[in-house]
PDB file of C-alpha atoms and ligand atoms in Angstrom:
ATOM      1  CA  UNK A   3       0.000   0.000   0.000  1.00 41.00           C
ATOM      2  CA  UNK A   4       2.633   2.338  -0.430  1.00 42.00           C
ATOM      3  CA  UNK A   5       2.286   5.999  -0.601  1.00 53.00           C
ATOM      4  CA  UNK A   6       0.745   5.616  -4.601  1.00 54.00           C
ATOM      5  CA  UNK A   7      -2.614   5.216  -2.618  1.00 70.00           C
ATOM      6  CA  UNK A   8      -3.168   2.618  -4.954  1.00 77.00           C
ATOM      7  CA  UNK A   9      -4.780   0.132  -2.420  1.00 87.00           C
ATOM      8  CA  UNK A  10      -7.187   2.975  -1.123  1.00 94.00           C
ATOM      9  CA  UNK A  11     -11.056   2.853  -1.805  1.00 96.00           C
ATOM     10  CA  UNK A  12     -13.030   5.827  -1.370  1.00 97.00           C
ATOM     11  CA  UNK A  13     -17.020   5.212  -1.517  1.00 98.00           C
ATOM     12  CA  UNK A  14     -20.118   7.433  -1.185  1.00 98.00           C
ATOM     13  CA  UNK A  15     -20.693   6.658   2.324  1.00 98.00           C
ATOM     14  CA  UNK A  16     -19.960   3.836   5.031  1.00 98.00           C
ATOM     15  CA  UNK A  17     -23.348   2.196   3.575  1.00 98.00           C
ATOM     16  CA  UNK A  18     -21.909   1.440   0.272  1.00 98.00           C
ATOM     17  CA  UNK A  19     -18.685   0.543   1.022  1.00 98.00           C
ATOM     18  CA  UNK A  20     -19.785  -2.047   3.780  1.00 98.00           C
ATOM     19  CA  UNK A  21     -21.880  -3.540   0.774  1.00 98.00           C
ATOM     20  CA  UNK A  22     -18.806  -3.662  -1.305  1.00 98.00           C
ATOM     21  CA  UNK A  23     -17.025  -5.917   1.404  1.00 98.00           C
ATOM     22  CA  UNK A  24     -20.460  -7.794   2.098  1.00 98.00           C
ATOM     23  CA  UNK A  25     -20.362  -8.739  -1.267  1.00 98.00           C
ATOM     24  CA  UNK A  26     -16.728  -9.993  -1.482  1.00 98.00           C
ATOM     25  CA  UNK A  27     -17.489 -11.820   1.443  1.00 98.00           C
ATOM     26  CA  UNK A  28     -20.815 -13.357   0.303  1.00 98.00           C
ATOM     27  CA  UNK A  29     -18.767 -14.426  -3.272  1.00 98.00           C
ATOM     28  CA  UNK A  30     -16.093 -16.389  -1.461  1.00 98.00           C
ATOM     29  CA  UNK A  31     -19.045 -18.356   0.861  1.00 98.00           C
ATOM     30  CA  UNK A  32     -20.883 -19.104  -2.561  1.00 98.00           C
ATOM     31  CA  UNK A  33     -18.053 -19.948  -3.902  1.00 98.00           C
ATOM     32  CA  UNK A  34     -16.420 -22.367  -1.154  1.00 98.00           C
ATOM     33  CA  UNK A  35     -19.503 -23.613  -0.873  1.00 98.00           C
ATOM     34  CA  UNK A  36     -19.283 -25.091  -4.611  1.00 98.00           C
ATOM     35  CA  UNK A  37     -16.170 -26.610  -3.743  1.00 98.00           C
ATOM     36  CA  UNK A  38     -17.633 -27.950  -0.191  1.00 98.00           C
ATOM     37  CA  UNK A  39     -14.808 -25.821   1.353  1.00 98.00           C
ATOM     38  CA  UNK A  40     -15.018 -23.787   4.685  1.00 98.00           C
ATOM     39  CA  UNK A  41     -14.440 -20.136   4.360  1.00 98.00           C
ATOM     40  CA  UNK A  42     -12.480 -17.986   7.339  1.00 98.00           C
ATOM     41  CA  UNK A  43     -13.191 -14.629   8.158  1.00 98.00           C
ATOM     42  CA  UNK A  44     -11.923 -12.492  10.995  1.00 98.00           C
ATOM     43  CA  UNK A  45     -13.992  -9.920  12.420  1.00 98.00           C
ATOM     44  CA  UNK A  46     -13.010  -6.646  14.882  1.00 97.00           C
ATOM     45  CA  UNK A  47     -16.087  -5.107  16.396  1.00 94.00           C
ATOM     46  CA  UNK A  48     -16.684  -1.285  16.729  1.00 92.00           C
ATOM     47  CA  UNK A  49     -18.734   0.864  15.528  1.00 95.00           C
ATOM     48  CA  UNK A  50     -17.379   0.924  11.813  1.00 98.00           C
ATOM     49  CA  UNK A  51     -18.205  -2.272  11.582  1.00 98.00           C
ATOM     50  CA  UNK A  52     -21.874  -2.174  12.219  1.00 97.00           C
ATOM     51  CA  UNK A  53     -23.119  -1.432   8.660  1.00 98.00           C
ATOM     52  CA  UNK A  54     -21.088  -4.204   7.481  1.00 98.00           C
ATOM     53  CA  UNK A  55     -22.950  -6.325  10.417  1.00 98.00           C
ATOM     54  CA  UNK A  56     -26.048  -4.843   8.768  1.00 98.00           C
ATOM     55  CA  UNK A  57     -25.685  -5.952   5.469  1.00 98.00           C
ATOM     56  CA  UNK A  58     -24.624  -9.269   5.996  1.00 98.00           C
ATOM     57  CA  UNK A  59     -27.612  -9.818   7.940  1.00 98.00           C
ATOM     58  CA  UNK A  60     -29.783  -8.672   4.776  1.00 98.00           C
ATOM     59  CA  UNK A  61     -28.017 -10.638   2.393  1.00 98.00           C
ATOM     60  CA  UNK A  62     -28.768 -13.746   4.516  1.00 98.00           C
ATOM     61  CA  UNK A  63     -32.370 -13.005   5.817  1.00 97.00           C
ATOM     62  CA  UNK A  64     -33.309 -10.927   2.550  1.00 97.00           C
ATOM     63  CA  UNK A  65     -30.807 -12.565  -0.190  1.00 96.00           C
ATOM     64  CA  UNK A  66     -30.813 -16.437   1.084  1.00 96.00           C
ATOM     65  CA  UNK A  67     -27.008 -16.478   1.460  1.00 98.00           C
ATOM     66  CA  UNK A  68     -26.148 -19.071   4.336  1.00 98.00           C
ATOM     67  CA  UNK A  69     -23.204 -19.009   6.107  1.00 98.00           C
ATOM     68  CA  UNK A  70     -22.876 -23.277   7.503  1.00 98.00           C
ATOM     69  CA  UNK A  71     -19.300 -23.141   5.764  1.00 98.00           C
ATOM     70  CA  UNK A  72     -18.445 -20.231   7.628  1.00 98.00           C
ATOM     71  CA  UNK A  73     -15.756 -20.451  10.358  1.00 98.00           C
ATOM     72  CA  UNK A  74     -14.749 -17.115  12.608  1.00 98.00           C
ATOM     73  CA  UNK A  75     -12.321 -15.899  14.731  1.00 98.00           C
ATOM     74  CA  UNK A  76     -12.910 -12.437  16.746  1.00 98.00           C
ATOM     75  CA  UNK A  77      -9.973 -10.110  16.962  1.00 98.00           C
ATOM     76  CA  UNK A  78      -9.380  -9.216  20.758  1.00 98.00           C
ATOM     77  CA  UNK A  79     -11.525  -8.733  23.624  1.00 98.00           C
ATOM     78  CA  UNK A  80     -11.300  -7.029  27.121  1.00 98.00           C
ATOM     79  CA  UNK A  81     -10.057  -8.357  30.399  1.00 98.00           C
ATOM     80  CA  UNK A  82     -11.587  -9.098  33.724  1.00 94.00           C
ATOM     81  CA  UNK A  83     -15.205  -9.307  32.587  1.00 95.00           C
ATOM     82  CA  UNK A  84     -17.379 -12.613  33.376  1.00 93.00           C
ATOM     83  CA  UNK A  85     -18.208 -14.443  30.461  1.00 89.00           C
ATOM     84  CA  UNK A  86     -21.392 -13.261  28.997  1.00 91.00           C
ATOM     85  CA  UNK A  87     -20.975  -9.460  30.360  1.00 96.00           C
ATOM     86  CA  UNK A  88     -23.421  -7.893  27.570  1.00 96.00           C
ATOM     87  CA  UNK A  89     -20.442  -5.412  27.738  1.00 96.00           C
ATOM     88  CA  UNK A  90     -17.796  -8.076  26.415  1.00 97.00           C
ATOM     89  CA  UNK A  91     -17.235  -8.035  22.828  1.00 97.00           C
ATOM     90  CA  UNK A  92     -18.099 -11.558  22.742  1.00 97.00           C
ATOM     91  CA  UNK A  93     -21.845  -9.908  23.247  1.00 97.00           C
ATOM     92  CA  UNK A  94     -21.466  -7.343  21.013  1.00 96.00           C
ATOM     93  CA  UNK A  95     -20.871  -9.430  18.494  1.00 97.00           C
ATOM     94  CA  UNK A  96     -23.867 -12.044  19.346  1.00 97.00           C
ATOM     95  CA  UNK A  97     -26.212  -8.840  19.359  1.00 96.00           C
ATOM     96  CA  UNK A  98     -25.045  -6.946  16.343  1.00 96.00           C
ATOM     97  CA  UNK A  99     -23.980 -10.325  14.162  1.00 98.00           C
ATOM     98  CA  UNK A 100     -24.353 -13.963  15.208  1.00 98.00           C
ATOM     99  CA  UNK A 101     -27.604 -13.997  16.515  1.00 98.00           C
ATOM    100  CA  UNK A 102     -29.117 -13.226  12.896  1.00 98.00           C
ATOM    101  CA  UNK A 103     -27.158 -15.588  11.083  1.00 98.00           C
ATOM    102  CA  UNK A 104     -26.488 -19.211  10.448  1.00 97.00           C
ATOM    103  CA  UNK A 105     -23.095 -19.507  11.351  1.00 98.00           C
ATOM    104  CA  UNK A 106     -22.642 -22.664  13.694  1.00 98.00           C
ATOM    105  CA  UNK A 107     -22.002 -22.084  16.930  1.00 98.00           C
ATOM    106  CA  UNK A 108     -18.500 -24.699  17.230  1.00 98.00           C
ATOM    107  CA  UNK A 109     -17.059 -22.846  14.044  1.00 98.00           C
ATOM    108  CA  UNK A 110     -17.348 -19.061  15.836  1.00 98.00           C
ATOM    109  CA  UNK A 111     -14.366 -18.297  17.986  1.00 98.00           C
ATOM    110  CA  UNK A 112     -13.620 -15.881  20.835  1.00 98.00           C
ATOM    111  CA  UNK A 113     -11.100 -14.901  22.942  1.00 98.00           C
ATOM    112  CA  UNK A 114     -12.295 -15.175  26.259  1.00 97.00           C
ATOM    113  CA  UNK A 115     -12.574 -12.359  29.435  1.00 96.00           C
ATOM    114  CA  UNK A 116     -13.228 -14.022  32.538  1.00 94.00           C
ATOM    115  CA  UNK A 117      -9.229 -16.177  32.791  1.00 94.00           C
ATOM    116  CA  UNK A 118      -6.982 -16.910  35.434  1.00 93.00           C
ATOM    117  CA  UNK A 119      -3.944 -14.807  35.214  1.00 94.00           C
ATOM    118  CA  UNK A 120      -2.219 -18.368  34.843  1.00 96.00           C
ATOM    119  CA  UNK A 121      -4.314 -19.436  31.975  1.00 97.00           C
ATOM    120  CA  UNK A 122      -4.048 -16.513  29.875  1.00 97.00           C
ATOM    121  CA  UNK A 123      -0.597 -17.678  28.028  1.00 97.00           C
ATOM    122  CA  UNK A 124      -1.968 -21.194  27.269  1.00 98.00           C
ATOM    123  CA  UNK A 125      -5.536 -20.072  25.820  1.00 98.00           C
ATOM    124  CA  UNK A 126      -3.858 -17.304  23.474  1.00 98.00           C
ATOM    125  CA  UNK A 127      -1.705 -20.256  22.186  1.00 98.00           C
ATOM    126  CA  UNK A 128      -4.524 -22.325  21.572  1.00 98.00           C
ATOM    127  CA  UNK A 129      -6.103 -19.543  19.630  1.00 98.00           C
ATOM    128  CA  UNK A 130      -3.212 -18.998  17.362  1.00 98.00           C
ATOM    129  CA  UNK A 131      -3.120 -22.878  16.901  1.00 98.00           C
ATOM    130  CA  UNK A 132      -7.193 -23.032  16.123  1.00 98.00           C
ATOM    131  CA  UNK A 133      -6.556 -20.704  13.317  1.00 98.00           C
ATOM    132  CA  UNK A 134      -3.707 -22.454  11.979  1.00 98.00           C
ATOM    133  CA  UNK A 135      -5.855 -25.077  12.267  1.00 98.00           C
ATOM    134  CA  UNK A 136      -8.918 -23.716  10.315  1.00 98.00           C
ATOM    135  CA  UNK A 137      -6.584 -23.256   7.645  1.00 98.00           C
ATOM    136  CA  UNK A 138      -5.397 -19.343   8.133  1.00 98.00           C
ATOM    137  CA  UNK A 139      -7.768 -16.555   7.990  1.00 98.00           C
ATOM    138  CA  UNK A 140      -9.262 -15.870   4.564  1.00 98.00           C
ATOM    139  CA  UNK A 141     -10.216 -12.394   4.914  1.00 98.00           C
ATOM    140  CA  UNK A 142      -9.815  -9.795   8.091  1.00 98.00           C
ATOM    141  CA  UNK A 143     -11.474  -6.905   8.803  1.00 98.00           C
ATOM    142  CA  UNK A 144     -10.791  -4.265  10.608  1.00 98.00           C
ATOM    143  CA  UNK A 145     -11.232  -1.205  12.263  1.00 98.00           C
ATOM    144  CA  UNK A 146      -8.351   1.514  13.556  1.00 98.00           C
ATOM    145  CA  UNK A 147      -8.258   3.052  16.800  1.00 96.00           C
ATOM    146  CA  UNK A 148      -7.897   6.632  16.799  1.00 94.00           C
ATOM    147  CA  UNK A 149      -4.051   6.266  17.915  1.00 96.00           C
ATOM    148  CA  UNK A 150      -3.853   4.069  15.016  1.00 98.00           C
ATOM    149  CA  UNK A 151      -4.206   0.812  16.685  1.00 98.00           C
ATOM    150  CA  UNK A 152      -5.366  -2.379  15.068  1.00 98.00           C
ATOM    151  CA  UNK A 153      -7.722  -5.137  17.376  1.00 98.00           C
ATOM    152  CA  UNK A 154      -6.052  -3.769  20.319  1.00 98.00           C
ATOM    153  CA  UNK A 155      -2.372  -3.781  19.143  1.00 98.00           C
ATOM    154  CA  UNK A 156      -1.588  -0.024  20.779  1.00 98.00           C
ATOM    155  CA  UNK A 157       1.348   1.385  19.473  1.00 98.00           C
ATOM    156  CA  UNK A 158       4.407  -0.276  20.432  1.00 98.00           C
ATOM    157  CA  UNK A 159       3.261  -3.557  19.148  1.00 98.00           C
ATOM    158  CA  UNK A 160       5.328  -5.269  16.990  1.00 98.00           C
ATOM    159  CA  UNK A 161       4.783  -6.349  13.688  1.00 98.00           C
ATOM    160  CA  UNK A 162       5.651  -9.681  14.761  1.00 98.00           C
ATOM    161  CA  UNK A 163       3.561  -9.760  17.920  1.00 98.00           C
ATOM    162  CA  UNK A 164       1.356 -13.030  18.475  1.00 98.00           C
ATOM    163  CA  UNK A 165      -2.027 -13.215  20.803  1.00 98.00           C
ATOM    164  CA  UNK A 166      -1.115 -11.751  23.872  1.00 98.00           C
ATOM    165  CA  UNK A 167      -2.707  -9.600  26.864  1.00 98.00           C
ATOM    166  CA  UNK A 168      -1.718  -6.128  26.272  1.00 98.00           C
ATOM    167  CA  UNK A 169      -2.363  -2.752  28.243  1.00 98.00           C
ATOM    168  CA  UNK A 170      -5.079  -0.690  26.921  1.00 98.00           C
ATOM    169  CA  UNK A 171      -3.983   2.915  25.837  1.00 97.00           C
ATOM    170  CA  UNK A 172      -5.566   5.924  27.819  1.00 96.00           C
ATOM    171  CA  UNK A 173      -7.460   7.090  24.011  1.00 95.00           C
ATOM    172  CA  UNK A 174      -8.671   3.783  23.768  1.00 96.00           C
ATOM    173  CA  UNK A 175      -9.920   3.215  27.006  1.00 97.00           C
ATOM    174  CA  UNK A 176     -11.462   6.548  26.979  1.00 96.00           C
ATOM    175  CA  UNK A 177     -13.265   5.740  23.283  1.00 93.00           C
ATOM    176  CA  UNK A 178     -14.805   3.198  25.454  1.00 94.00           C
ATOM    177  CA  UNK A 179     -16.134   4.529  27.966  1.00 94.00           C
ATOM    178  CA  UNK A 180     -19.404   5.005  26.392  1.00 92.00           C
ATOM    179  CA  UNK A 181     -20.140   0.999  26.714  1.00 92.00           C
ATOM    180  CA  UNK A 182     -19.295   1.353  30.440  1.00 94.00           C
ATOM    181  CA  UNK A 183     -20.881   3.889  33.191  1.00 90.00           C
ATOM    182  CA  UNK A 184     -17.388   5.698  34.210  1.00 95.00           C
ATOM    183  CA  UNK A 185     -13.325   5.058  32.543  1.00 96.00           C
ATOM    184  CA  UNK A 186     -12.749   3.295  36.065  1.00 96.00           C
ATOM    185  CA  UNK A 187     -15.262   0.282  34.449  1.00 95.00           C
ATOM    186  CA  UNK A 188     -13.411  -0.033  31.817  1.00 97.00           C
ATOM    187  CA  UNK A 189     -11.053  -2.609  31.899  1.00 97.00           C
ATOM    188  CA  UNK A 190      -6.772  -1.720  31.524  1.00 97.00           C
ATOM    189  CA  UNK A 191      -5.991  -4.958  29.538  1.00 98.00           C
ATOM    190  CA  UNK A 192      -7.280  -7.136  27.102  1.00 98.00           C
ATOM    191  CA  UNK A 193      -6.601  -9.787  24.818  1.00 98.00           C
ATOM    192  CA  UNK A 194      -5.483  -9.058  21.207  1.00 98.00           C
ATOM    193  CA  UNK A 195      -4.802 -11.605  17.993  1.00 98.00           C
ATOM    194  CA  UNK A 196      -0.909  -9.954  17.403  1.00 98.00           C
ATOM    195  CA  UNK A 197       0.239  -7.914  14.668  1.00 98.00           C
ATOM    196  CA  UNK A 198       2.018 -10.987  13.523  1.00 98.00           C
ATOM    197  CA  UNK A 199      -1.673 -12.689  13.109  1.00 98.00           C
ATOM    198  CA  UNK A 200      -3.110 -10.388  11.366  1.00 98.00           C
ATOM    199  CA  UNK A 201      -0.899  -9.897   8.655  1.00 98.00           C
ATOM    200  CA  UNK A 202      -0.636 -13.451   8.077  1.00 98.00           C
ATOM    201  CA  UNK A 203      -4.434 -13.264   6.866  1.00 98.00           C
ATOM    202  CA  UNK A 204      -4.469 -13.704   3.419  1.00 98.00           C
ATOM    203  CA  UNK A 205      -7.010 -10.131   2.545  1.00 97.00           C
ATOM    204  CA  UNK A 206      -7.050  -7.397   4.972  1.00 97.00           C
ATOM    205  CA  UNK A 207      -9.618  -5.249   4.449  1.00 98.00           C
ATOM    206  CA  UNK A 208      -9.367  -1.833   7.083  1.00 98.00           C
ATOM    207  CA  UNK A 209     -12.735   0.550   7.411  1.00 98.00           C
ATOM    208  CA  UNK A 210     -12.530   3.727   8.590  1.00 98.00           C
ATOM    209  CA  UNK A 211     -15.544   6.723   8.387  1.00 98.00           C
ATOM    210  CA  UNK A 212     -15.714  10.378   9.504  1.00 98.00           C
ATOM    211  CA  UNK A 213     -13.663  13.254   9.851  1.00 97.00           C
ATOM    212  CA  UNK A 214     -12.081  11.830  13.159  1.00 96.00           C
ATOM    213  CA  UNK A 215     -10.048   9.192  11.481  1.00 97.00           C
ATOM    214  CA  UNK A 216      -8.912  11.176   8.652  1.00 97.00           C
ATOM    215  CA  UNK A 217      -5.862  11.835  10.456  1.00 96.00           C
ATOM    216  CA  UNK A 218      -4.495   8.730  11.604  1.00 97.00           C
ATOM    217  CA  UNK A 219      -5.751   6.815   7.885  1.00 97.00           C
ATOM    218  CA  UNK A 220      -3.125   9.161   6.104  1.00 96.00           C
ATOM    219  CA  UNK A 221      -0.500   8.576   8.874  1.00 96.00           C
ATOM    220  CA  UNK A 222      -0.940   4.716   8.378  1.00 96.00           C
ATOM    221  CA  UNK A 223      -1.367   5.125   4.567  1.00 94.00           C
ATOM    222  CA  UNK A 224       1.513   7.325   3.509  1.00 93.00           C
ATOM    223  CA  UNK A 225       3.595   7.619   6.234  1.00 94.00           C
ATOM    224  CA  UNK A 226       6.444   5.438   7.882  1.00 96.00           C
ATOM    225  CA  UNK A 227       5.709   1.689   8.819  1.00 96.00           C
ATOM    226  CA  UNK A 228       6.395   1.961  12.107  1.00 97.00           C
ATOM    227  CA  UNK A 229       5.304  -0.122  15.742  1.00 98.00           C
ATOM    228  CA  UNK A 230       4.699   4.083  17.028  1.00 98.00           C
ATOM    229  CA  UNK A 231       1.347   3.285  14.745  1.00 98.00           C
ATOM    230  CA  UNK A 232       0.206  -0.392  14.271  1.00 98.00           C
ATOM    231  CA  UNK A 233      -2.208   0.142  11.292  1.00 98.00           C
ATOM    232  CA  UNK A 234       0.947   1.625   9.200  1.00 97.00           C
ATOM    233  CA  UNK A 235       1.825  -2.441   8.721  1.00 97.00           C
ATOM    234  CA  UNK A 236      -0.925  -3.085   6.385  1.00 97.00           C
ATOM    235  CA  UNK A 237       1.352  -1.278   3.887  1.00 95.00           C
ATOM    236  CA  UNK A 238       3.680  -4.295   4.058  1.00 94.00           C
ATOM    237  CA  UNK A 239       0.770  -6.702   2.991  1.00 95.00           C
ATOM    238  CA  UNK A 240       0.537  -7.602  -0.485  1.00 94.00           C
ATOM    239  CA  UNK A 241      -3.461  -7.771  -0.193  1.00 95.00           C
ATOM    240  CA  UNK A 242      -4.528  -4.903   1.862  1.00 96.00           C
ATOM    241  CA  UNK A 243      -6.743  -2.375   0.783  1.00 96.00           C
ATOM    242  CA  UNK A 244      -8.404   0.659   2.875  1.00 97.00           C
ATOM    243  CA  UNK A 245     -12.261   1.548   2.669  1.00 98.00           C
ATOM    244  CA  UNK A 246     -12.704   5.350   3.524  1.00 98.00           C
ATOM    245  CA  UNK A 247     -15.698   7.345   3.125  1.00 98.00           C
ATOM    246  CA  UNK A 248     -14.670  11.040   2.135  1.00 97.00           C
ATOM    247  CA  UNK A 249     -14.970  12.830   5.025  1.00 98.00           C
ATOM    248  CA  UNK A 250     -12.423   9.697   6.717  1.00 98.00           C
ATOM    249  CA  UNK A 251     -10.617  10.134   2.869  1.00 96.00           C
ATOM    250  CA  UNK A 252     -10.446  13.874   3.182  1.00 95.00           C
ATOM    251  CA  UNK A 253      -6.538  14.298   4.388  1.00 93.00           C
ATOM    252  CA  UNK A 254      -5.149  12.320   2.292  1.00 91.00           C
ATOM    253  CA  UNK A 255      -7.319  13.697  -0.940  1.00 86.00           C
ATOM    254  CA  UNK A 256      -6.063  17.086   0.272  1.00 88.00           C
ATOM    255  CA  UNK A 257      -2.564  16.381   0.158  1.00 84.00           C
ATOM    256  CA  UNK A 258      -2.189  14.351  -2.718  1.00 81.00           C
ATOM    257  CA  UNK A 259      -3.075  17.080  -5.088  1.00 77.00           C
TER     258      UNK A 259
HETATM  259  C1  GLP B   2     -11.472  -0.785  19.226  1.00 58.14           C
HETATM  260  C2  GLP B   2     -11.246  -2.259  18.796  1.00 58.14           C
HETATM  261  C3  GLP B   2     -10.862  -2.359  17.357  1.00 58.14           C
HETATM  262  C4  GLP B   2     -11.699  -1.375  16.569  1.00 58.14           C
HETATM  263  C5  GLP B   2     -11.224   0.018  16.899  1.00 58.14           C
HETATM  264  C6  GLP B   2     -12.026   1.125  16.265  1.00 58.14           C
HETATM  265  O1  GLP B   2     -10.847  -0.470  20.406  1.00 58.14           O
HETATM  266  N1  GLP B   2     -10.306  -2.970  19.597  1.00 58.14           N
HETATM  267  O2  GLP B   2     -11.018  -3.699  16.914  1.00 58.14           O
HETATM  268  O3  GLP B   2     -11.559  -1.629  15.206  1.00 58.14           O
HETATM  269  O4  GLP B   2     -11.074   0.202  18.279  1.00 58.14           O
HETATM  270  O5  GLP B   2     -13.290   1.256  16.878  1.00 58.14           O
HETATM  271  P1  GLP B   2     -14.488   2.010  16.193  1.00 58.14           P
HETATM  272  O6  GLP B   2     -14.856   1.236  14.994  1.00 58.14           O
HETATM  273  O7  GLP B   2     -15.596   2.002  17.231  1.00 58.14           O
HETATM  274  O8  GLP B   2     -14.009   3.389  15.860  1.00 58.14           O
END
């Protein structure tokens, strides 16, 4: 993705780009499907992700498109919550996804909140192995944190960082404080898939809308690749491309004329 901006897509609005993705997605499950081949996707939550939640739903209760062959893995989640906290990401992603769709339940995967300090290492290997397992991730998506983190690899994280528990950032934990009554709820650590992870998925596919991300897009996209800004990796990945809508596209349009 170098600084040509060639891998950059700018659409209308977040609604037509998230049907753009939809519909790569919905080609490769038709088209595994044919071949009676499972089809791996990895998901982030947030809020840029919710029209792409959207129209997935309406292409499977609308369009017919069923998802049996699909296998997921969830990027990160927080730390120190019981298991089925409605605040977990775990639930965010049953309300907003998996609870409209036809995914089984044994082929969705989640890093999980509620561990033992002693049981973190060994379940974050496991992870790492279950998607090595399913065959490697097909297509990511993801979001970026307004101090350009990916899942929740803050900056500082390597490029060839694995699943891990990792500090949350004070901007990120702020960002989330709306989930959570005051920033003292909010949990200080979570669990992230690595750097390393990510770019070994073989499409990554980053959404970003609005005005407030403008900044930090054109940092990842034309600047240095550096750990100081996580998302700036995807520039090393021969199959990355970046979904924008103009205000989020507006920096970069500025400056490269
Ligand atoms: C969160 C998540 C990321 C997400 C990002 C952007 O903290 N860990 O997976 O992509 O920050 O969030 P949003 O889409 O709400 O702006």
């Amino acid at each position: 993705m170098s600084a040509d901006l060639s891998r950059l897509r700018i659409f209308e609005n977040p609604d037509s780009a998230s049907v753009c993705v939809a519909s790569e997605m919905a080609r490769l499950i038709r088209e595994r499907a044919s071949l009676g081949r499972s089809v791996v996707f990895g998901f982030a939550t947030g809020e840029t992700l919710v029209p792409l939640f959207a129209e997935l739903v309406y292409l499977h209760q609308e369009e017919g498109l069923s998802f049996p062959n699909v296998v997921t893995f969830n990027l990160d989640e927080y730390l120190g919550l019981e298991a089925g906290d409605p605040r977990s990401l775990h639930a965010v992603m049953m309300r907003n996804l998996f609870d409209h769709l036809d995914i089984p339940a044994h082929n969705r995967h989640f890093l999980h909140s509620d561990l033992r300090p002693s049981a973190i290492k060994a379940h974050c290997a496991a992870y790492e192995a279950e998607i090595a397992r399913a065959g490697g991730i097909d297509i990511q998506v993801l979001g970026i944190g307004r101090n350009g983190h990916i899942a929740f690899n803050e900056p500082g994280s390597p490029i060839d960082s694995r699943t891990r528990r990792v500090m949350l950032a004070g901007s990120t934990r702020v960002d989330a404080v709306s989930e959570f009554a005051t920033l003292a709820q909010v949990p200080i650590a979570a669990l992230t898939m690595g750097c390393g992870t990510i770019l070994e998925a073989r499409r990554l596919i980053l959404m970003a809308w609005g005005a407030k991300k403008a900044r930090i897009v054109r940092r990842a996209i034309t600047g240095p690749v550096t750990a100081k800004l996580p998302a700036s990796f995807l520039q090393s990945h021969p199959s990355a491309q970046v979904f924008l809508d103009p205000p989020a596209a507006a920096v970069l349009v500025r400056e490269s004329r």
